[in-house]
CSV table of C-alpha atoms and ligand atoms in Angstrom, one decimal:
chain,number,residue,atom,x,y,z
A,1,UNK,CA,-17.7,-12.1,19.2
A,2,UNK,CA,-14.2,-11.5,19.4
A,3,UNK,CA,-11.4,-13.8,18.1
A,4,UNK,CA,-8.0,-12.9,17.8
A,5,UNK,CA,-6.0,-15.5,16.0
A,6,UNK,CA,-2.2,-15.0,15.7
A,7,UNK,CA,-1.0,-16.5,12.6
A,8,UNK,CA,2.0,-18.8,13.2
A,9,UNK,CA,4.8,-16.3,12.2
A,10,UNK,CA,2.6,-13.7,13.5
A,11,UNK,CA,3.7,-10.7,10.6
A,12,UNK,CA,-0.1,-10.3,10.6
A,13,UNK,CA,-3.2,-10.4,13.4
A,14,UNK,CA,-6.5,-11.5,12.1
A,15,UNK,CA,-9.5,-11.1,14.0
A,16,UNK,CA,-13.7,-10.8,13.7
A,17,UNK,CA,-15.2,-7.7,15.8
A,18,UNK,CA,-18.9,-7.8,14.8
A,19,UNK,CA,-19.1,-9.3,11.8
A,20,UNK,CA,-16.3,-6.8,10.5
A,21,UNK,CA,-12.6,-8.7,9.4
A,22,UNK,CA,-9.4,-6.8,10.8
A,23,UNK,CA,-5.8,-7.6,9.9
A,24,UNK,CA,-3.3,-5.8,12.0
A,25,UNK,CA,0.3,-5.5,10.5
A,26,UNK,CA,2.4,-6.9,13.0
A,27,UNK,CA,6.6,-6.7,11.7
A,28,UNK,CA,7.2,-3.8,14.4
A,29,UNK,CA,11.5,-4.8,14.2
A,30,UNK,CA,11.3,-3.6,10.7
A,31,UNK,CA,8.3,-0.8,11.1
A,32,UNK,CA,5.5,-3.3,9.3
A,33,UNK,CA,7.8,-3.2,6.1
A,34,UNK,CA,5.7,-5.3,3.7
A,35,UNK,CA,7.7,-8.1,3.2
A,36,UNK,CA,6.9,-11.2,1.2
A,37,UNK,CA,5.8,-13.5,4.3
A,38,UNK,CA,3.7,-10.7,5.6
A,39,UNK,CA,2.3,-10.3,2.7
A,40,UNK,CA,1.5,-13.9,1.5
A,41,UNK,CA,0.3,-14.0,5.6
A,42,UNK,CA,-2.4,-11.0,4.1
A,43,UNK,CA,-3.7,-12.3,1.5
A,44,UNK,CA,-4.1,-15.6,3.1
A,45,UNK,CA,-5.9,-13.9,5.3
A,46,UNK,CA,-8.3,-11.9,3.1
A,47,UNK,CA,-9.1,-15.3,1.0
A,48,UNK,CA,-10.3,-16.9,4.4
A,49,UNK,CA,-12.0,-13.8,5.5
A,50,UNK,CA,-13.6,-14.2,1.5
A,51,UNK,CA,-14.7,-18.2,2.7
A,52,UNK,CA,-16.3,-17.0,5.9
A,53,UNK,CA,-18.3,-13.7,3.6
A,54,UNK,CA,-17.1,-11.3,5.7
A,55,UNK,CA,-18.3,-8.3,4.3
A,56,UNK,CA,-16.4,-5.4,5.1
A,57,UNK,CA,-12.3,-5.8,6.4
A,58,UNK,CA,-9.7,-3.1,7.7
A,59,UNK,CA,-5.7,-3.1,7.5
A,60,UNK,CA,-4.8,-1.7,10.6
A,61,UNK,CA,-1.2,-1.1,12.5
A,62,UNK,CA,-1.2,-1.8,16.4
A,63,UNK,CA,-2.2,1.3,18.2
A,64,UNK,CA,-0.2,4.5,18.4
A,65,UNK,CA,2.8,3.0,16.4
A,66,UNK,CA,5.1,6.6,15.0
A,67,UNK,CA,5.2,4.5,11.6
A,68,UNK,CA,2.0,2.6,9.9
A,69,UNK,CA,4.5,1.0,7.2
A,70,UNK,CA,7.8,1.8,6.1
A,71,UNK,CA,6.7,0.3,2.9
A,72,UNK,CA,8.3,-2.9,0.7
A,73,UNK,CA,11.4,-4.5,2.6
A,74,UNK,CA,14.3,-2.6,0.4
A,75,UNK,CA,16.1,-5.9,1.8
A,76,UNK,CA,14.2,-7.9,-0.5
A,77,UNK,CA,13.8,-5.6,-3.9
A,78,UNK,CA,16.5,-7.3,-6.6
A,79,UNK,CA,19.8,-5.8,-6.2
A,80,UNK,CA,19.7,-4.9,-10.2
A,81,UNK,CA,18.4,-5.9,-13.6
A,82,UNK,CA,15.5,-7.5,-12.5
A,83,UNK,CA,12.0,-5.5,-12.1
A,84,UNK,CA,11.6,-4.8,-8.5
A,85,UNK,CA,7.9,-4.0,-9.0
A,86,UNK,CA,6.7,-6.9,-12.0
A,87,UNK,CA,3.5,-8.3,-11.6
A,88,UNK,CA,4.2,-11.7,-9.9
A,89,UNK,CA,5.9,-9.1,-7.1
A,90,UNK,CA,4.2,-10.1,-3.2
A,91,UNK,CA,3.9,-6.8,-3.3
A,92,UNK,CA,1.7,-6.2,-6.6
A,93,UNK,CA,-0.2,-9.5,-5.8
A,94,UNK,CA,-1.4,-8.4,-2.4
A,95,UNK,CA,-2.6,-5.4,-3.8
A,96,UNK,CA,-4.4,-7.1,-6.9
A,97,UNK,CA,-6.0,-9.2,-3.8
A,98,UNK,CA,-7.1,-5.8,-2.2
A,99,UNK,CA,-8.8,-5.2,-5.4
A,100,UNK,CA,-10.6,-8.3,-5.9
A,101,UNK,CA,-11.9,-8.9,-2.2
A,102,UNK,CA,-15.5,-9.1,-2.8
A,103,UNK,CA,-16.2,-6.0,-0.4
A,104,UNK,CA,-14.6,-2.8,0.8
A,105,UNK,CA,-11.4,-2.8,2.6
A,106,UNK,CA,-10.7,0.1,4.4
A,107,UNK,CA,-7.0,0.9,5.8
A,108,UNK,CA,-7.3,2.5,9.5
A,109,UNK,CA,-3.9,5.2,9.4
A,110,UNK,CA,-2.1,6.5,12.4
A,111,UNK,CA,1.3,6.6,12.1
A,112,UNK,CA,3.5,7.7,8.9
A,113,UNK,CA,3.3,5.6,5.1
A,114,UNK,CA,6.2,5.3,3.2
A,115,UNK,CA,7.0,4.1,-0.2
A,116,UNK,CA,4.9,0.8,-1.5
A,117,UNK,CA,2.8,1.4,1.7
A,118,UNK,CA,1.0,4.4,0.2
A,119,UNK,CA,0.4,3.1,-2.9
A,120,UNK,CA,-0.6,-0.3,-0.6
A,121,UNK,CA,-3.2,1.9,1.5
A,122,UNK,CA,-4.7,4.0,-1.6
A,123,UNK,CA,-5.4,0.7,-3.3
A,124,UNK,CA,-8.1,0.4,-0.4
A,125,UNK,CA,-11.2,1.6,-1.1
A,126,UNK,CA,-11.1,4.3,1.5
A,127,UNK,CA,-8.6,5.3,4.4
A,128,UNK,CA,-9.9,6.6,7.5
A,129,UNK,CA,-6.8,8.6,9.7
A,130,UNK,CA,-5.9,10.2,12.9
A,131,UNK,CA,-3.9,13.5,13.2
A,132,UNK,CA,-0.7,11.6,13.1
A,133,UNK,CA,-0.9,10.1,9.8
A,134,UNK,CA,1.2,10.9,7.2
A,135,UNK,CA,1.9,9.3,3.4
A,136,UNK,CA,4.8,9.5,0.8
A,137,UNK,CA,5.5,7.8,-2.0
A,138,UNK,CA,9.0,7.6,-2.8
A,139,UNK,CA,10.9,5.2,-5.8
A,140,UNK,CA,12.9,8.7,-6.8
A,141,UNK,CA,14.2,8.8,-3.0
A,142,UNK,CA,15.7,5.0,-4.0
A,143,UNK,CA,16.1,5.4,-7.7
A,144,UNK,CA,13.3,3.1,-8.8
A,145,UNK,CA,11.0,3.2,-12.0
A,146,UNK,CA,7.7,2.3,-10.3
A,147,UNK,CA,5.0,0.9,-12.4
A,148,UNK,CA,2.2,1.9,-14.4
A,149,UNK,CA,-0.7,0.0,-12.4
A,150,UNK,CA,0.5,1.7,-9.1
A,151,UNK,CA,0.8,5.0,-10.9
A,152,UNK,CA,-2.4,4.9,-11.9
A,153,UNK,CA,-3.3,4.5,-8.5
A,154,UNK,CA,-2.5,7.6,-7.7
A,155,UNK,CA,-3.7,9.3,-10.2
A,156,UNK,CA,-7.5,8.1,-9.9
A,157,UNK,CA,-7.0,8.7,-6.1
A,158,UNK,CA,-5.7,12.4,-6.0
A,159,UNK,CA,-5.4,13.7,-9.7
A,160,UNK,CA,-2.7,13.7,-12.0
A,161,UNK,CA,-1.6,17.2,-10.5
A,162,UNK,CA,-0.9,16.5,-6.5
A,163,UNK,CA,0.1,12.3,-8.1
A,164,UNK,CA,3.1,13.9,-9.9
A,165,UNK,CA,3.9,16.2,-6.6
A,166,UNK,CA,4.1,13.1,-4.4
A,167,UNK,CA,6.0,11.1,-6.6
A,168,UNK,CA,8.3,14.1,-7.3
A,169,UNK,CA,8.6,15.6,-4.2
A,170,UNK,CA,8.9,11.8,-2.3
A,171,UNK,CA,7.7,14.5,0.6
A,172,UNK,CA,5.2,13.1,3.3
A,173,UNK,CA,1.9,14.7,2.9
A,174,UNK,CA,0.3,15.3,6.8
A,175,UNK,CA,-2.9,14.7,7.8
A,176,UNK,CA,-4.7,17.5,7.4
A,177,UNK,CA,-3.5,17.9,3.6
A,178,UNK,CA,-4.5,14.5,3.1
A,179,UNK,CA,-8.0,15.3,4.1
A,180,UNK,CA,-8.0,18.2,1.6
A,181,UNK,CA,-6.5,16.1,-1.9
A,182,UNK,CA,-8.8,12.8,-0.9
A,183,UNK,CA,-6.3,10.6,0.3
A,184,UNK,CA,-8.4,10.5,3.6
A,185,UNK,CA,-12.1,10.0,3.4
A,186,UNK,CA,-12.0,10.7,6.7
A,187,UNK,CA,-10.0,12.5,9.4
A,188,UNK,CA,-10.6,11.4,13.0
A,189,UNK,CA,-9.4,12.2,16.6
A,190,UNK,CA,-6.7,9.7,17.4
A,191,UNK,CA,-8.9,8.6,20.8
A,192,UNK,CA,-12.0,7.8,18.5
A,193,UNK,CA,-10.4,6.4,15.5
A,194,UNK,CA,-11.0,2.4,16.0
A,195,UNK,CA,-14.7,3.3,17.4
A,196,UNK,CA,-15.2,5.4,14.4
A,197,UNK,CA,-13.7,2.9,11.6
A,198,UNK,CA,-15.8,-0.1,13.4
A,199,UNK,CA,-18.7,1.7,13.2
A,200,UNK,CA,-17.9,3.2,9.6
A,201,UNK,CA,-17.8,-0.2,8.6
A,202,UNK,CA,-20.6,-1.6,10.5
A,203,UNK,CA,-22.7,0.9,8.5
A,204,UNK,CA,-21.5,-0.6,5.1
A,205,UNK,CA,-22.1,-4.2,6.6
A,206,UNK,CA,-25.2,-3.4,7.4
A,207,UNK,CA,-26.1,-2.7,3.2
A,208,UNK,CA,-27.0,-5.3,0.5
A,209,UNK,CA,-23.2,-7.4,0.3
A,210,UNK,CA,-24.0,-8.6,-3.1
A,211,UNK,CA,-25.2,-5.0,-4.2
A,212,UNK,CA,-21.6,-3.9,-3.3
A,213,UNK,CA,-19.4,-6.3,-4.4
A,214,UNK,CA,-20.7,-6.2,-7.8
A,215,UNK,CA,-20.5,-1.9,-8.2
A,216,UNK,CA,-16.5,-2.6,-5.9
A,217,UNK,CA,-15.9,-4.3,-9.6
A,218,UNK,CA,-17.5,-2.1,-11.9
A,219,UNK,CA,-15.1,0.5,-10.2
A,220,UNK,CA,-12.3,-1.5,-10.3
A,221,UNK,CA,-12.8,-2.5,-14.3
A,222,UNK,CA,-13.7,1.2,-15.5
A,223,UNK,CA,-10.9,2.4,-13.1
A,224,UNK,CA,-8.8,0.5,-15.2
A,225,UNK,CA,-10.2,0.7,-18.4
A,226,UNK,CA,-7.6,2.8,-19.8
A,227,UNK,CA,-6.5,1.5,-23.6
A,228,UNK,CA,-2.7,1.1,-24.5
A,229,UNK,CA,-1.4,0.5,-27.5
A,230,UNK,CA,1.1,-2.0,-27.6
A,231,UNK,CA,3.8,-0.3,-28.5
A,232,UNK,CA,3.0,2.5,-25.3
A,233,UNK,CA,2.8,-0.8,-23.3
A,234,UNK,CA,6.5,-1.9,-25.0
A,235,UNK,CA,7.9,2.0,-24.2
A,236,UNK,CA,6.9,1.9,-20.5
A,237,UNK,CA,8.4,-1.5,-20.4
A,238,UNK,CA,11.8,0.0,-22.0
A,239,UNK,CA,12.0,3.4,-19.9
A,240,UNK,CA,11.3,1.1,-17.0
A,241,UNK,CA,14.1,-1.0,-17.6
A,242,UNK,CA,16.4,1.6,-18.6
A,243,UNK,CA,16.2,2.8,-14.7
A,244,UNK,CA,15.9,-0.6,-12.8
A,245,UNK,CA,19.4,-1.6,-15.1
A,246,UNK,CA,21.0,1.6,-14.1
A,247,UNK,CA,23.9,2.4,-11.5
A,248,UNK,CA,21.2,4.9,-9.3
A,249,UNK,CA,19.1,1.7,-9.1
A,250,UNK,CA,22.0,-0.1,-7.6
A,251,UNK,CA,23.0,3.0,-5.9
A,252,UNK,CA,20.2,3.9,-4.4
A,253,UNK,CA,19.7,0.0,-3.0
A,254,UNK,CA,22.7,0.0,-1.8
A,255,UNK,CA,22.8,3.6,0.0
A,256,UNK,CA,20.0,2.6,1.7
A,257,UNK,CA,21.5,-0.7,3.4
A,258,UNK,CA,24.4,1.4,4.6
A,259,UNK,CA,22.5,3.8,5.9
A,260,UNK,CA,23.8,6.5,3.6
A,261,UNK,CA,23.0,9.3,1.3
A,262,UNK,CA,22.9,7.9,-2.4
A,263,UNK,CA,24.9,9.9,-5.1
A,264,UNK,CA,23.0,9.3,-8.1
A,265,UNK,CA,24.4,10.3,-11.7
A,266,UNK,CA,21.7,10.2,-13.6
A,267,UNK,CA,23.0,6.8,-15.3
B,301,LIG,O1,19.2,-0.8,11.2
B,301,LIG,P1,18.1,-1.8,11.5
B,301,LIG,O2,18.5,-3.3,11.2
B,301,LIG,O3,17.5,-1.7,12.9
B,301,LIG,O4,16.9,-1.5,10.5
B,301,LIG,C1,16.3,-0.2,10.4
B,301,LIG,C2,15.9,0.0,9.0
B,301,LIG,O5,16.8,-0.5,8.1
B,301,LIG,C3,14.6,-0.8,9.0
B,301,LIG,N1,13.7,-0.4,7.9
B,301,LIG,C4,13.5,-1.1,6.8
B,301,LIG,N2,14.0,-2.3,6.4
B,301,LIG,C5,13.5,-2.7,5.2
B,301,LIG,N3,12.7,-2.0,4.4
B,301,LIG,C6,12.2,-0.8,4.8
B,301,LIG,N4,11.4,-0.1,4.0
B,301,LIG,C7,12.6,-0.3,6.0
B,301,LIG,N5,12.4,0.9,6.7
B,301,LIG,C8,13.1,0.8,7.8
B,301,LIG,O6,14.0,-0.6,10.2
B,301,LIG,C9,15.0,-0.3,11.2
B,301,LIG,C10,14.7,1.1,11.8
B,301,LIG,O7,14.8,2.0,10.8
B,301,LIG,P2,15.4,3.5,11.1
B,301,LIG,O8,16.6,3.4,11.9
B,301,LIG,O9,15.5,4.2,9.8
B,301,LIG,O10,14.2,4.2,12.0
B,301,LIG,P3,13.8,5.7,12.0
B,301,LIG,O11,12.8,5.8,13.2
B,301,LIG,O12,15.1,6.5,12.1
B,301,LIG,O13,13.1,6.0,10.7
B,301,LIG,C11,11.8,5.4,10.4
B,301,LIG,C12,11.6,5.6,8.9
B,301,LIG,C13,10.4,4.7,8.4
B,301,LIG,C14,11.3,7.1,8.6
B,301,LIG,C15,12.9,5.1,8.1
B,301,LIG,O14,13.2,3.8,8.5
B,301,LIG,C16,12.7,5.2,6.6
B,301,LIG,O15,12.7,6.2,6.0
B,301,LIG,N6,12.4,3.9,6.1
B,301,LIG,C17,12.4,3.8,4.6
B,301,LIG,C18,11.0,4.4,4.1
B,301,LIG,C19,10.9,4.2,2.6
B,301,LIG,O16,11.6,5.0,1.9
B,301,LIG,N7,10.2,3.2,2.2
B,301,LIG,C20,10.2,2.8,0.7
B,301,LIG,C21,10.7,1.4,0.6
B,301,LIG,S1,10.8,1.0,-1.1
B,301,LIG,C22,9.2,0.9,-1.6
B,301,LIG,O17,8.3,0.9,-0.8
B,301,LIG,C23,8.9,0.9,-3.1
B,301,LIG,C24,9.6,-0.1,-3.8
B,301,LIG,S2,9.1,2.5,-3.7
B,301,LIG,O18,10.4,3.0,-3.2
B,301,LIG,O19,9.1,2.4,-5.1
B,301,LIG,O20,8.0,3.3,-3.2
């Protein structure tokens, strides 16, 4: 049964197609950028979809849109001195709440990924695309430090090699490329893409729930079992800083909202 709910400020569709939970981003003025209302709107949404034990959920954008997400508002990251990526970020929460959801949440890509986006749809436990998806991460494009969880991210997804290219390169990485470094689990023609991601899903809805949500979190605890010192811990924290309290930071903000190219100095 079909039942599509708009949720009052509709940034977000929520609706049950055979048993399976789909949110569709819906901020098309500003090309889904995750901002905080759409965000709180998404994990409101995945903790009811958790009360009514719906197994399996996609992220989705409305059909055939150019760009998925344009990734986190840049209206909204802190102009300076203040870590635009810290843990109680909307941002960082909604992506802990990917994480935790009790069952596989799968983002269905068409369209291009920018920015927090990416790191947003590789946080899912798999990402099913069409020929027209593309992802890039890019904090060097804006002259942030990003963060260790959401580097790590990366690296677990596509190795330390191709993560550093993509965060270095702020580049888009196309479709077919995507398939190749297992970004994509799986590649799709645009026309079958929803019928293939329903059934993909139906198929995983179909196994023991309580089987998977127990081995979801074994993944998630050993993928993050990664020991730190606290002194590394203290380091990240100061190289971080160093770069959200410099002039790029600001610059790079800034360039963006006047629809410029930044001049960063390295300071
Ligand atoms: O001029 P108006 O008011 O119509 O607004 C423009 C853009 O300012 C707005 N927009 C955004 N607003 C806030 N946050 C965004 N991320 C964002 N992206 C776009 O949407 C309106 C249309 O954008 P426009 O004119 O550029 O459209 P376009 O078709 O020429 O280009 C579409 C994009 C997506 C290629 C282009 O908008 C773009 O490059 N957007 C920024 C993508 C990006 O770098 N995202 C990273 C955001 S920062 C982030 O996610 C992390 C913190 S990090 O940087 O660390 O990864």
């Amino acid at each position: 049964m079909n039942r599509m709910e708009p949720i009052s400020e509709s940034l977000i569709i929520k609706e049950i197609k055979e048993t399976i939970g789909f949110i569709t981003l819906n901020n098309p003025r500003k090309y889904n950028a995750l901002c905080a209302t759409l965000l709180k709107q998404l994990i409101a949404a995945l903790d009811e979809f958790k009360a009514s034990n719906i197994p399996v959920v996609v992220i989705r954008a409305p059909e055939s849109v150019k760009v998925w997400s344009a990734g986190h508002d840049i209206s909204e990251l802190p102009k300076t001195h203040r870590d635009p990526l810290g843990y109680e970020n909307p941002l960082e929460i909604a992506l802990r709440a990917i994480e935790e959801y009790p069952g596989p949440v799968i983002a269905m890509v068409h369209g291009s990924v920018w920015g927090g986006a990416c790191d947003f749809v590789i946080t899912c436990d798999m990402i099913i695309g069409d020929p027209s998806c593309s992802f890039a991460i890019t904090p060097v494009k804006i002259g942030i430090p990003y963060n260790a969880s959401g580097i790590m991210h990366f690296i677990n997804r596509v190795g330390m090699n191709i993560a550093k290219e993509m965060f270095f390169t702020a580049q888009p990485v196309d479709a077919f490329r995507a398939e190749q470094i297992g970004i994509l689990n799986h590649l799709v023609p645009t026309e079958s893409l929803e019928a293939f991601t329903l059934d993909f899903a139906k198929t995983i809805a179909a196994q023991s729930s309580l089987s998977i949500a127990v081995i979801k979190e074994q993944f998630r605890i050993l993928a993050e079992s990664h020991p730190i010192t606290p002194y590394a811990f203290e380091k990240i924290q100061s190289l971080r800083r160093k770069v959200y309290d410099s002039r790029d930071y600001e610059e790079g903000i800034t360039a963006f909202l006047e629809k410029r190219k930044p001049e960063f100095k390295g300071e």
